[in-house]
XYZ file of C-alpha atoms in Angstrom:
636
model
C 17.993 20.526 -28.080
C 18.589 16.737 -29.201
C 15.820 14.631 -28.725
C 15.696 10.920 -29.797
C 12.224 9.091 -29.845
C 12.015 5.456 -29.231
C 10.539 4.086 -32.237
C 8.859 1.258 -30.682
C 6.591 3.947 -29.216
C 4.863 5.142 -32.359
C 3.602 1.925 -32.855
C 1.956 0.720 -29.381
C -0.729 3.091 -28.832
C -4.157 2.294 -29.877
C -5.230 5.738 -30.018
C -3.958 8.702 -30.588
C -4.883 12.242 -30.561
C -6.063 14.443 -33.870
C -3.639 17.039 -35.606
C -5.287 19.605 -34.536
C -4.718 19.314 -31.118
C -8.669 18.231 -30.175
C -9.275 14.985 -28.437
C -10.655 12.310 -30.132
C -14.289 12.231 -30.144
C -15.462 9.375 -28.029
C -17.627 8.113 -31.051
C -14.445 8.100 -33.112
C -11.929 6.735 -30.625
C -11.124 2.492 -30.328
C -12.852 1.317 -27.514
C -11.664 2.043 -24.180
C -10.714 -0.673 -21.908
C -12.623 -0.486 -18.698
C -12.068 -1.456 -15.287
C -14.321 -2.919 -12.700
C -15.344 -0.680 -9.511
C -15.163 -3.205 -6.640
C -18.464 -2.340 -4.220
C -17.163 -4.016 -1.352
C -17.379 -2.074 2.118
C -13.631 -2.545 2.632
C -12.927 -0.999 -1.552
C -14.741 2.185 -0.308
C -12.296 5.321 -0.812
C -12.787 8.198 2.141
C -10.210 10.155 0.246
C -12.254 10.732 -2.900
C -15.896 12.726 -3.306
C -16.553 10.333 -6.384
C -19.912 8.303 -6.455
C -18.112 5.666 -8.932
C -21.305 3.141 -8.423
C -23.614 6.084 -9.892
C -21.141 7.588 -12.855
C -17.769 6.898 -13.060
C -14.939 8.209 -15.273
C -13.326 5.886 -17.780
C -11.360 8.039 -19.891
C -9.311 11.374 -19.346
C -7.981 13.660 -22.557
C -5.871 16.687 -21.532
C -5.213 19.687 -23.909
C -2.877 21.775 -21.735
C -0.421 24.778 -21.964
C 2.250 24.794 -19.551
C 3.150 28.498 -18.036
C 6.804 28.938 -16.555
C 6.180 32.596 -15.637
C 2.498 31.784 -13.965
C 3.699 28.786 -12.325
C 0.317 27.512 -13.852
C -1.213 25.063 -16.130
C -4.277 25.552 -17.486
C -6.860 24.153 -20.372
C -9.183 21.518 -21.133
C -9.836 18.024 -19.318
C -12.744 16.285 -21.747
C -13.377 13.059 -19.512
C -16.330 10.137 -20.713
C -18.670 9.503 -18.211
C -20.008 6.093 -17.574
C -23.119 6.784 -15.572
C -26.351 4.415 -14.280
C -29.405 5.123 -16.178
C -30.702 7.026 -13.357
C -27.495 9.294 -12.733
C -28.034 12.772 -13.424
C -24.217 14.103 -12.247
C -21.210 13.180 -12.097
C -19.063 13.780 -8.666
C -14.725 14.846 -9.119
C -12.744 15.823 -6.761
C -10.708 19.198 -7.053
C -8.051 20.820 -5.013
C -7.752 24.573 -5.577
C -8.533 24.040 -9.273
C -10.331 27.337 -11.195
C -13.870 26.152 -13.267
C -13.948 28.657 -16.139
C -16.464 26.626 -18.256
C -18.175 22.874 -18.273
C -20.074 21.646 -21.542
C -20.939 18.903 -23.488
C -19.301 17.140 -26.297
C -20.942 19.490 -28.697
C -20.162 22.666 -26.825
C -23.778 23.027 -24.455
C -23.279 24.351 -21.602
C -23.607 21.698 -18.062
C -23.985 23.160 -14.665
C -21.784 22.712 -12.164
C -20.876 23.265 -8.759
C -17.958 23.493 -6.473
C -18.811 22.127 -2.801
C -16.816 23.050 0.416
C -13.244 22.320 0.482
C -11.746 19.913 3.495
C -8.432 20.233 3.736
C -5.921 18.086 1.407
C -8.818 15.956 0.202
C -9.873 19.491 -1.523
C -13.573 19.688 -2.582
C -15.831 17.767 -4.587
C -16.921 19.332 -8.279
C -20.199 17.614 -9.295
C -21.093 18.020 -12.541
C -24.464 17.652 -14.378
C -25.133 15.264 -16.876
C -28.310 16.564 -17.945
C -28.292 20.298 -19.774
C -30.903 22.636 -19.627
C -32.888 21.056 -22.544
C -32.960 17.993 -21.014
C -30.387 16.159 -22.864
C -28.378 13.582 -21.544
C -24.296 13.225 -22.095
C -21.663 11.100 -21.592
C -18.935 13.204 -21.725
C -18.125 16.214 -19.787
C -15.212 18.862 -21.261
C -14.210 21.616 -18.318
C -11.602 24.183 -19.400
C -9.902 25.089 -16.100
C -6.363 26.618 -14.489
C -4.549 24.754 -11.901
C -3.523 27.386 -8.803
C -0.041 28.435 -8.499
C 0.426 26.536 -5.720
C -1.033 23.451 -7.512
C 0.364 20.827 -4.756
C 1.307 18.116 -6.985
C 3.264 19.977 -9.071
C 6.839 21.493 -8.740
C 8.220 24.315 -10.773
C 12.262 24.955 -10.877
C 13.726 28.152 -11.490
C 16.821 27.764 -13.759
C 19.145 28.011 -10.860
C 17.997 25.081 -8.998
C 18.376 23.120 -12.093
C 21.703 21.340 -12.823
C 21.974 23.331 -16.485
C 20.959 26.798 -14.298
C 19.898 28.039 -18.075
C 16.102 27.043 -18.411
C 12.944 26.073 -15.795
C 11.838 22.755 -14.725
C 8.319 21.445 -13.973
C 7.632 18.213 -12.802
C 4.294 16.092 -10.638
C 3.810 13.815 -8.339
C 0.775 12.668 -7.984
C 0.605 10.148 -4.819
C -1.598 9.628 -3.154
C -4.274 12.268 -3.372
C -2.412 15.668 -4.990
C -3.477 14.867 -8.542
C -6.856 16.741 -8.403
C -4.828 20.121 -8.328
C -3.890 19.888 -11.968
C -6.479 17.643 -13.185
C -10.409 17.683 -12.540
C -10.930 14.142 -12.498
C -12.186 11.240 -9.656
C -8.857 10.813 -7.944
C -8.991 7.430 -6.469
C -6.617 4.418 -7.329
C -9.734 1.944 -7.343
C -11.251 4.070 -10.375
C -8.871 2.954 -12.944
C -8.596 5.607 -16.610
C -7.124 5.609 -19.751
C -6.190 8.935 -20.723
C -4.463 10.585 -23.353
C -2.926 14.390 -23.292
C -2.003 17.209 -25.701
C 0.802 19.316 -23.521
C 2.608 22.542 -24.965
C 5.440 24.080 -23.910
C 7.875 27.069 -24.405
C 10.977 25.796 -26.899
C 13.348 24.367 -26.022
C 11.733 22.283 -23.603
C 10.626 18.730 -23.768
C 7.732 17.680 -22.289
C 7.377 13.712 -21.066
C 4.632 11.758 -19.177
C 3.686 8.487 -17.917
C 2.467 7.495 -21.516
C 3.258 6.565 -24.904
C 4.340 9.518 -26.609
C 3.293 9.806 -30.090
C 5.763 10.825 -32.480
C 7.998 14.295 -32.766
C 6.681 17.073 -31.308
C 4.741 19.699 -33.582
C 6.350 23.350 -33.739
C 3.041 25.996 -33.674
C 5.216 28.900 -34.720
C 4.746 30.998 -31.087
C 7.818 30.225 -29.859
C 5.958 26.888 -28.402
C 5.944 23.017 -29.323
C 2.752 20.534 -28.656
C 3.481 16.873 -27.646
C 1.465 14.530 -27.658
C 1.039 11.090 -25.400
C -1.197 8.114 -24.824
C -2.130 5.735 -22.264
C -4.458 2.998 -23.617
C -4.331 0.742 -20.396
C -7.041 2.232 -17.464
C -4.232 3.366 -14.700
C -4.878 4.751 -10.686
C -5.205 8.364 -11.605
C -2.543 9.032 -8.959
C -0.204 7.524 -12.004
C -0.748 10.660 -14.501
C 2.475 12.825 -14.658
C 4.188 14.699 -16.240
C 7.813 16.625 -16.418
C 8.990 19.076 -18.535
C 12.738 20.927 -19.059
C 16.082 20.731 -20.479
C 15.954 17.315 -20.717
C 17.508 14.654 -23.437
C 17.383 10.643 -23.923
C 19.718 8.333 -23.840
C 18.876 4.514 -24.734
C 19.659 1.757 -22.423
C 18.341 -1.253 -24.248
C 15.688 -2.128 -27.181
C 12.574 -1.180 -25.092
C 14.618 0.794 -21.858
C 16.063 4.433 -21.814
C 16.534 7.635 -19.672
C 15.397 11.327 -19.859
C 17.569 13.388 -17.714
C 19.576 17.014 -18.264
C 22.205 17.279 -20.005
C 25.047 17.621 -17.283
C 23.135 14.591 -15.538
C 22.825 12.342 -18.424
C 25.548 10.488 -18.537
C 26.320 9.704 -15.231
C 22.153 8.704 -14.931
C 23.015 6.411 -18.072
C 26.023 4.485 -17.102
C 24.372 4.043 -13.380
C 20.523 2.552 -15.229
C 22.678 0.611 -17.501
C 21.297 -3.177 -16.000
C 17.918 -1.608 -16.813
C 16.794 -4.280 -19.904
C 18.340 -7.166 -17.606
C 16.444 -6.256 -14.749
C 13.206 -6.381 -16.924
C 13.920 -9.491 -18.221
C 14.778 -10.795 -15.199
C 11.170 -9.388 -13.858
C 9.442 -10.945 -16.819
C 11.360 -14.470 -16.024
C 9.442 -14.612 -12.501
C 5.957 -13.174 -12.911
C 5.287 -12.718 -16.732
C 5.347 -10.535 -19.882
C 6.093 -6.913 -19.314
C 2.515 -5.029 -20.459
C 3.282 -1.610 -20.709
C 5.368 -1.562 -23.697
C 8.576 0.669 -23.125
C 10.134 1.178 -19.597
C 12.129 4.289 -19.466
C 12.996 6.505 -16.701
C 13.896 9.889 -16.044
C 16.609 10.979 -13.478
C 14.989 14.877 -11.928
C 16.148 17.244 -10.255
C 17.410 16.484 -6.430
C 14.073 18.718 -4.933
C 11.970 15.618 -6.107
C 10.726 14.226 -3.060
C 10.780 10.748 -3.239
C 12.844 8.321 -4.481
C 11.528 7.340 -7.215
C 8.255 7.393 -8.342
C 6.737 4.604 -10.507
C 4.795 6.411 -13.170
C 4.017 3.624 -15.822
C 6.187 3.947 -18.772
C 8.389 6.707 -17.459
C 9.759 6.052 -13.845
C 10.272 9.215 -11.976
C 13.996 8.863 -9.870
C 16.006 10.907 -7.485
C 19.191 11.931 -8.455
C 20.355 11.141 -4.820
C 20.352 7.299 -6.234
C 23.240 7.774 -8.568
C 26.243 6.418 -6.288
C 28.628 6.101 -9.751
C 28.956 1.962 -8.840
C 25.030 0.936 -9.396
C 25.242 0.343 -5.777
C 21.525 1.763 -5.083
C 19.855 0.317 -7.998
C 17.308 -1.628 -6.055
C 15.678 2.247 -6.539
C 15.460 0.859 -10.293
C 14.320 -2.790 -9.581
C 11.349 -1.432 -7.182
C 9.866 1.302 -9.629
C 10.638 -1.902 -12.536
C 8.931 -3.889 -9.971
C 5.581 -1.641 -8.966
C 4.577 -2.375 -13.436
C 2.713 -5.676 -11.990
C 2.540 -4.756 -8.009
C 1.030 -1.499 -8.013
C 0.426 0.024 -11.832
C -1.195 -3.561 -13.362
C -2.611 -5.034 -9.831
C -3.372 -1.667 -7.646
C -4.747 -1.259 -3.829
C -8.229 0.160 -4.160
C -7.744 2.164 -0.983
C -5.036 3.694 0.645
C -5.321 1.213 3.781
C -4.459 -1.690 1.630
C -1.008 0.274 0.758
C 0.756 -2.793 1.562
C -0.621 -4.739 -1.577
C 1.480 -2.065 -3.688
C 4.648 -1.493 -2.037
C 5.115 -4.120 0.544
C 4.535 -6.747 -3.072
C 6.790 -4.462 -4.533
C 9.576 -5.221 -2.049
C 9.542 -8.717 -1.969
C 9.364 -8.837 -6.248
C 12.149 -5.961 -6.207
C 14.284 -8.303 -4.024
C 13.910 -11.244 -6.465
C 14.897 -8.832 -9.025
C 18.218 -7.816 -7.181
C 18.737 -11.721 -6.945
C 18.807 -12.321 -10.421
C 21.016 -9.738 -11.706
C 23.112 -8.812 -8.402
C 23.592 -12.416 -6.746
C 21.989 -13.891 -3.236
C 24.579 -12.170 -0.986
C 23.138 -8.613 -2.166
C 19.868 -9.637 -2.101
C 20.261 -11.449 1.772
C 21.711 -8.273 2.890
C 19.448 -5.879 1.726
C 16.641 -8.028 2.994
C 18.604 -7.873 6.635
C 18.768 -4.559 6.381
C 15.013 -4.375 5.814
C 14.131 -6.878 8.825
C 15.991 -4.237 10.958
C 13.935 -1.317 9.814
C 10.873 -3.424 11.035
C 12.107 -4.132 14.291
C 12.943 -0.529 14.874
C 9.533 0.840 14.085
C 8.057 -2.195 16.225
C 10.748 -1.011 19.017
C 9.618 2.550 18.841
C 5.958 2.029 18.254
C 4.787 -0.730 20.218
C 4.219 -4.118 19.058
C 0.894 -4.104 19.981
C 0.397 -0.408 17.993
C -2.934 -0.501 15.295
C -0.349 0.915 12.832
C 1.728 -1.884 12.666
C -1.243 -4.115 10.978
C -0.660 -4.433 7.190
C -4.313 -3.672 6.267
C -5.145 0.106 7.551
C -8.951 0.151 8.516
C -10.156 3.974 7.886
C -8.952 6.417 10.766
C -6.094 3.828 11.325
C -2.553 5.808 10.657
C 0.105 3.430 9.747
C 3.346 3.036 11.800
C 5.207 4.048 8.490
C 7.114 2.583 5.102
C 8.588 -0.298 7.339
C 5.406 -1.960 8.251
C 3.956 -1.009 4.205
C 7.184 -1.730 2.408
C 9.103 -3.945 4.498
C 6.434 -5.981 6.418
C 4.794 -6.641 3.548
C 7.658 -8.446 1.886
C 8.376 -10.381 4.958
C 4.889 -11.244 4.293
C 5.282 -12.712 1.030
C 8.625 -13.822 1.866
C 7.473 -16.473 4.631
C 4.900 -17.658 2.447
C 7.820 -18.383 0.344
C 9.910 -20.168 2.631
C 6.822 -22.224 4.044
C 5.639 -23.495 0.886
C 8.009 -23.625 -1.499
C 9.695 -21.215 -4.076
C 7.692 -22.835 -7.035
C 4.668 -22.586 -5.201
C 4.539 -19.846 -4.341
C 5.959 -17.930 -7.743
C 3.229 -20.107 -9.607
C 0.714 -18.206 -7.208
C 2.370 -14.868 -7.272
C 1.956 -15.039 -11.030
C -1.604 -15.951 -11.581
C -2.223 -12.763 -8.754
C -0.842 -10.709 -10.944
C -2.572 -12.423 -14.142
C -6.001 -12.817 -13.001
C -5.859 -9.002 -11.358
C -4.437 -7.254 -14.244
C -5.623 -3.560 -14.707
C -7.805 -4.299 -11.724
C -8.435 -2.361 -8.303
C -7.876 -5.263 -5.453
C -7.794 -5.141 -1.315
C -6.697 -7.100 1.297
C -9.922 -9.069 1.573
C -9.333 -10.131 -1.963
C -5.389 -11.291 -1.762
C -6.744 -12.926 1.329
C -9.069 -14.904 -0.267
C -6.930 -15.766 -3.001
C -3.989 -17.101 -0.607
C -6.613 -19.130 1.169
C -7.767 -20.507 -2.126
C -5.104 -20.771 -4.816
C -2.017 -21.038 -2.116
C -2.735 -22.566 0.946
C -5.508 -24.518 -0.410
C -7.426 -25.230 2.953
C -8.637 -23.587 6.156
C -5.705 -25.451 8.180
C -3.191 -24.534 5.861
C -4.025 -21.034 6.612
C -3.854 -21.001 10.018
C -0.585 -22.940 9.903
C 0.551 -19.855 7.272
C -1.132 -17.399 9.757
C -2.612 -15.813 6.678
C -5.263 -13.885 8.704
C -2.825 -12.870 11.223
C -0.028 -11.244 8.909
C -2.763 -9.157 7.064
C -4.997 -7.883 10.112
C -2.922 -7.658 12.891
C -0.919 -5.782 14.703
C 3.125 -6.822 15.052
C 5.429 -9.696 13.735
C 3.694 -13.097 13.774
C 6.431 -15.749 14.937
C 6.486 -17.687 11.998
C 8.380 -14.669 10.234
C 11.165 -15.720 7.703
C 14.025 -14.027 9.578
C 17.390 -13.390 7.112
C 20.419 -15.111 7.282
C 22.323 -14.378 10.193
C 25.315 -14.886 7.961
C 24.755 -12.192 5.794
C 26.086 -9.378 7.882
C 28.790 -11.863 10.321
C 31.550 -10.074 9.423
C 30.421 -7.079 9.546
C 28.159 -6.911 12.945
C 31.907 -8.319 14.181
C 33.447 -5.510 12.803
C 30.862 -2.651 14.296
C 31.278 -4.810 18.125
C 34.518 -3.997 17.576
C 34.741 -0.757 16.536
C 32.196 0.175 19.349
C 34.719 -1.912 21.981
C 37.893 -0.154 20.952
C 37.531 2.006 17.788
C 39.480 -0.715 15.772
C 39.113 0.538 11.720
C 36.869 -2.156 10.161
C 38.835 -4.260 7.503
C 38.125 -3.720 3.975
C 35.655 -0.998 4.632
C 36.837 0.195 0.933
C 35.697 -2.937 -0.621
C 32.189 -3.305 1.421
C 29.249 -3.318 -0.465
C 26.851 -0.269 -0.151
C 24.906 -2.368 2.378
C 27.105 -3.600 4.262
C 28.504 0.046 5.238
C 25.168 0.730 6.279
C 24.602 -1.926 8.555
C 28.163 -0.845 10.006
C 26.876 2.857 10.617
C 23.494 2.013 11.536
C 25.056 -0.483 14.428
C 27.290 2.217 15.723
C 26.337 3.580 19.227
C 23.987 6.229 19.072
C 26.140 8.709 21.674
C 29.725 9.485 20.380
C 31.731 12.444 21.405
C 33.138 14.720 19.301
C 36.371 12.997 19.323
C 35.207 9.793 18.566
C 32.730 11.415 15.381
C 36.003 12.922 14.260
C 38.038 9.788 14.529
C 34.930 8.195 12.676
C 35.162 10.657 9.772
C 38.789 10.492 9.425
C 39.196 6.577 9.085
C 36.256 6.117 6.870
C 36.331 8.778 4.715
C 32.371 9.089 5.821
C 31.476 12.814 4.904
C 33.177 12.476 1.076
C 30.931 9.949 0.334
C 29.569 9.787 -3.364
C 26.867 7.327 -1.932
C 23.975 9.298 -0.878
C 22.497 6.517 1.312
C 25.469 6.052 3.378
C 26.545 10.517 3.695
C 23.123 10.377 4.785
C 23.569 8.003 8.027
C 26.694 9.552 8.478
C 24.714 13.159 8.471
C 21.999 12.025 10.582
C 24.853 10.660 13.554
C 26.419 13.368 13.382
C 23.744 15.842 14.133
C 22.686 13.371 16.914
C 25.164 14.175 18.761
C 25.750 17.534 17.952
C 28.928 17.488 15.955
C 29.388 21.375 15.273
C 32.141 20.473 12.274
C 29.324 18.482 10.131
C 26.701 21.510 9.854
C 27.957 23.352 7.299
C 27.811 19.956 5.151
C 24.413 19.490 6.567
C 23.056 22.744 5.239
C 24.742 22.021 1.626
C 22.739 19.028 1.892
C 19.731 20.038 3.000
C 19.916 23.167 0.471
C 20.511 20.444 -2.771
C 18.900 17.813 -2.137
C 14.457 17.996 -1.609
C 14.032 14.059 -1.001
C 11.532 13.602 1.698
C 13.506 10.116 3.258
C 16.519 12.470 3.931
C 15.357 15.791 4.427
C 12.889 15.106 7.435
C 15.442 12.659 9.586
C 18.061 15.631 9.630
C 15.438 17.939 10.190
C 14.416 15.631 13.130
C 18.057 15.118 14.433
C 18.153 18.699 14.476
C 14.961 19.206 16.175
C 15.144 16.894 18.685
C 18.465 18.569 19.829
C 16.615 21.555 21.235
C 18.588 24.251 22.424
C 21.503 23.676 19.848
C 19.313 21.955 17.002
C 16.531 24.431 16.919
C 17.963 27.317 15.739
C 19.742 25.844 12.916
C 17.219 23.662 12.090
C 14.733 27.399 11.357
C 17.933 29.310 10.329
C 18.257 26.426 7.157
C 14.593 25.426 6.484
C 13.826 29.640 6.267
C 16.089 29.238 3.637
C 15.233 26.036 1.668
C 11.530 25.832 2.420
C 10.833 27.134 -1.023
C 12.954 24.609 -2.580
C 11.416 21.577 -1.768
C 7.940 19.489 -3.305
C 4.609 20.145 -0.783
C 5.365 16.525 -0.100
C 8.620 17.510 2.025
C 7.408 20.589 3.399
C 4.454 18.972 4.993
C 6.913 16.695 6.607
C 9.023 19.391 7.639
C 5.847 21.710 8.465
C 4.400 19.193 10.768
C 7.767 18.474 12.794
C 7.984 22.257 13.196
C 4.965 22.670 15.079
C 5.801 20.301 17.863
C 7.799 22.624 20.322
């Protein structure tokens, strides 16, 4: 199997793991770059067992063997410890993970014990520091198996690859489904370096969300080590990994993309603005820190998508639209390497700080290298989203605050992803571009590799942007973060940006006149035509719909989608058999659920095909979508 390794990436690491395949001691290793714990009461994780203020962990090295047939993997975590002088444990958190053996860094043995599990925060594993002798350690090495149904992890048989020759594994680790394949303290405000020894059956490459560190070694077993490193301390969440019939193809001098073979090329010519967009990035908010940014292109049951593992950028292959059309995908994962990876919400209510950041940055991205016109319309089509979920939700709903007190459930990714960048995109328009990407940047500067919350960007706006107490009221600072709805002061997007085309769907609705230039649109402005169409259309009118607009031979998996999602709405029997293709492909989570809902929420004709497909594709799909799917099930 051909497999080309950046060069660049033998020489940024500043460790590196031993021939052998044994972690470097922590005596031996360069010194680890540590993050602060913030002790606030608002940078308190629920969703973790760790006791970070009483020992913490600052460094994770994985020695690993990867098992196709088990559906397991299974070896040592050796993690450094950096405890209180009074600490005599260490607290992890574990999800359905098998203790075989816990000792020192010279090989005595350290109780431990595994406490009651609760649910999908799993159970904690605390871990003494102290040995029988009464010696004292810093570092902890547990050999362990992941289960078989390890949650964050997905494993392919060959036929639901696109090669249908050889398996597939691959994570995903958001938000709290790391601690089934790695004993560690999963929370994103307890920032690790790691490093990881990973083998696999040939031919198979193996890639994570590190630098990997030169070819990988053959052991003569039919089996091949590789070896990565991540020197910068990361949200756990942010380890992954992926493993199969994979190759590389380059995109620029620090930019590339893993994908299979039969996918490669069409996942290369559709990344190819990849080094532009990065410059571009670096242009508004400063140097690129991670070293390389490549990507790799999975199967379609990945459930997201994209996922923005630092170094290697995990993407659906639903993005791939042959025109580059859906590439702010690319420019939000580019995006989330300051928002997110360098500056990183400590808890999961502050989700906003990475994604809704994210959207406004990816945004500025799309302006660079795509124009305004793109960029105005896809910010119209987010300011739509929002007023949707505030339509169905209540404007006055908890959910729709950007901060998410504990017990709080938010209203969903339009108030995280999209409110958020209205946010920052007022703050914009009310002070001033420069201002505001002069404060933006020293964020993201003064932050870097650091846990933050809402309490902290607040205070930040209020000093280094607004500047006084007045000047935050008149920016409704407080307001934006911390409450519920749309303050009034809202940046609203150009009305211009979709004219023609909100004329063309009042007229299509009025009389079923054929939009002009509908072959010529861009990606978003078909959406905004299909998304404005009237929710109730007859059978007739769907297959007049179809016909004109050539809707269900769409290469653009964004726009078959809405088309999908209509039809089964209104209970178009001529689009099912399309639906179940889809729905049997494709595993991402934002398209799987709304047809499953459509479906559902037709009852006595939705139902039964809704069961009669998901019996059949359950398997198919990450835990991520079947939870989704799972949950809508159970509401009869």
């Amino acid at each position: 199997m051909r497999r080309i390794i950046p060069a660049i990436s033998l020489l940024l690491a500043s460790t590196a793991c031993t021939t052998s395949g044994v972690a470097v001691a922590p005596e031996t290793r360069e010194p680890t770059m540590i993050a602060p714990i913030l002790t606030t009461p608002d940078a308190l994780d629920a969703s973790t067992y760790a006791k970070p203020q009483e020992a913490r962990v600052t460094h994770v090295a994985l020695d690993l063997a990867l098992d196709f047939d088990a559906k397991r993997v299974g070896g040592t975590a050796a993690l450094d410890i950096l405890a209180a002088p009074n600490a005599s444990e260490v607290v992890l958190d574990a999800l359905g993970l098998e203790i075989l053996r816990v000792t020192d860094g010279k090989g005595r043995e350290l109780g431990w014990r595994m406490g009651a599990s609760e649910g999908e925060k799993g159970a904690p594993l605390t871990i003494d520091l102290v040995d029988a002798a009464g010696a004292r350690t810093d570092h902890v090495e547990i050999q362990y198996r992941a289960g078989a149904d390890a949650e964050a992890l997905q494993w392919l048989r060959p036929e639901q690859t696109a090669g249908k020759v050889h398996p597939y594994l691959f994570s995903q680790g958001q938000a709290i489904l790391n601690r089934s394949w790695i004993p560690t303290q999963d929370s994103p405000g307890i920032r690790q370096t790691w490093e990881a020894r990973i083998t696999a059956p040939k031919p198979l490459d193996v890639v994570m969300s590190g630098i990997i560190q030169g070819e990988p070694e053959d052991l003569g077993d039919g089996r091949r080590a590789f070896r990565f490193v991540m020197d910068k301390p990361v949200a756990p969440y942010l380890i992954a990994i992926a493993a199969g019939d994979i190759d590389f193809a380059p995109v620029g001098s620090r930019t590339g993309v893993w994908a299979e073979p039969a996918t490669l090329a069409r996942a290369r010519a559709e990344v190819g603005d990849t080094e532009e967009m990065v410059e571009a990035a670096e242009a508004l908010y400063g140097p690129y820190r991670w070293g390389r940014y490549d990507m790799i292109v999975l199967p379609p049951a990945f459930p997201y998508g994209g996922m923005e593992n630092p170094v290697m950028t995990f993407l659906t292959p639903t993005f791939i639209a042959g025109d580059r059309s859906n590439n702010g995908l690319v420019a939000h994962e580019l995006a989330h390497s300051w928002s997110g990876n360098l500056v990183t919400n400590a808890v999961w209510g502050d989700s906003w700080l990475n994604e809704g950041v994210t959207s406004y940055f990816e945004n500025r991205i799309v302006e660079a290298v795509y124009g305004s016109k793109r960029a105005k319309q896809e910010v119209a089509l987010d300011y739509m989203a929002i007023l949707e979920t505030l339509d169905e939700v209540g404007r006055d709903a908890p959910g729709t605050a950007l901060h998410q007190p504990d017990g709080t459930e938010s209203a969903g990714s339009a108030i995280i992803y999209n409110k958020g960048a209205a946010f920052l995109r007022t703050l914009e328009k009310e002070t001033g571009r420069e201002r505001f990407d002069a404060w933006l940047r020293q964020w993201f500067d003064k932050h870097a590799f650091q846990p933050a919350t809402s309490d902290m960007i607040y205070a930040d706006l209020k000093a280094n942007l607004a500047g006084s107490d007045a000047e935050a009221e008149r920016l409704k600072l407080k307001e934006w973060i911390y409450s519920p709805g749309l303050p009034d002061n809202v940046a609203k997007p150009d009305p211009a940006a979709f004219a023609t085309v909100d004329a063309a769907s009042a007229a299509y609705a009025k009389d079923g006149t054929r939009p002009v230039g509908w072959e010529t649109w861009t990606s978003a402005e078909r959406q905004r035509f299909l998304k404005n169409l009237p929710r109730k259309l007859d059978a007739a009118e769907l297959a007049q719909l179809d016909e004109r607009l050539g809707l269900s031979a769409s290469g653009n998996n964004e726009e078959l989608f809405l088309w999908l999602e209509l039809a089964m709405t209104n209970r178009y029997q001529p689009a099912v058999p399309q639906v179940e293709k889809f729905l049997g492909h494709v595993g991402r989570t934002k398209f799987v659920r709304p047809l499953f809902q459509a479906l559902w929420n037709q009852s006595d004709w939705g139902r039964p095909i809704a069961k009669r497909i998901y019996a059949e594709t359950r398997e198919t799909y990450h835990s991520v979508t079947q939870g989704a799917v799972d949950r809508l099930m159970a509401k009869e």
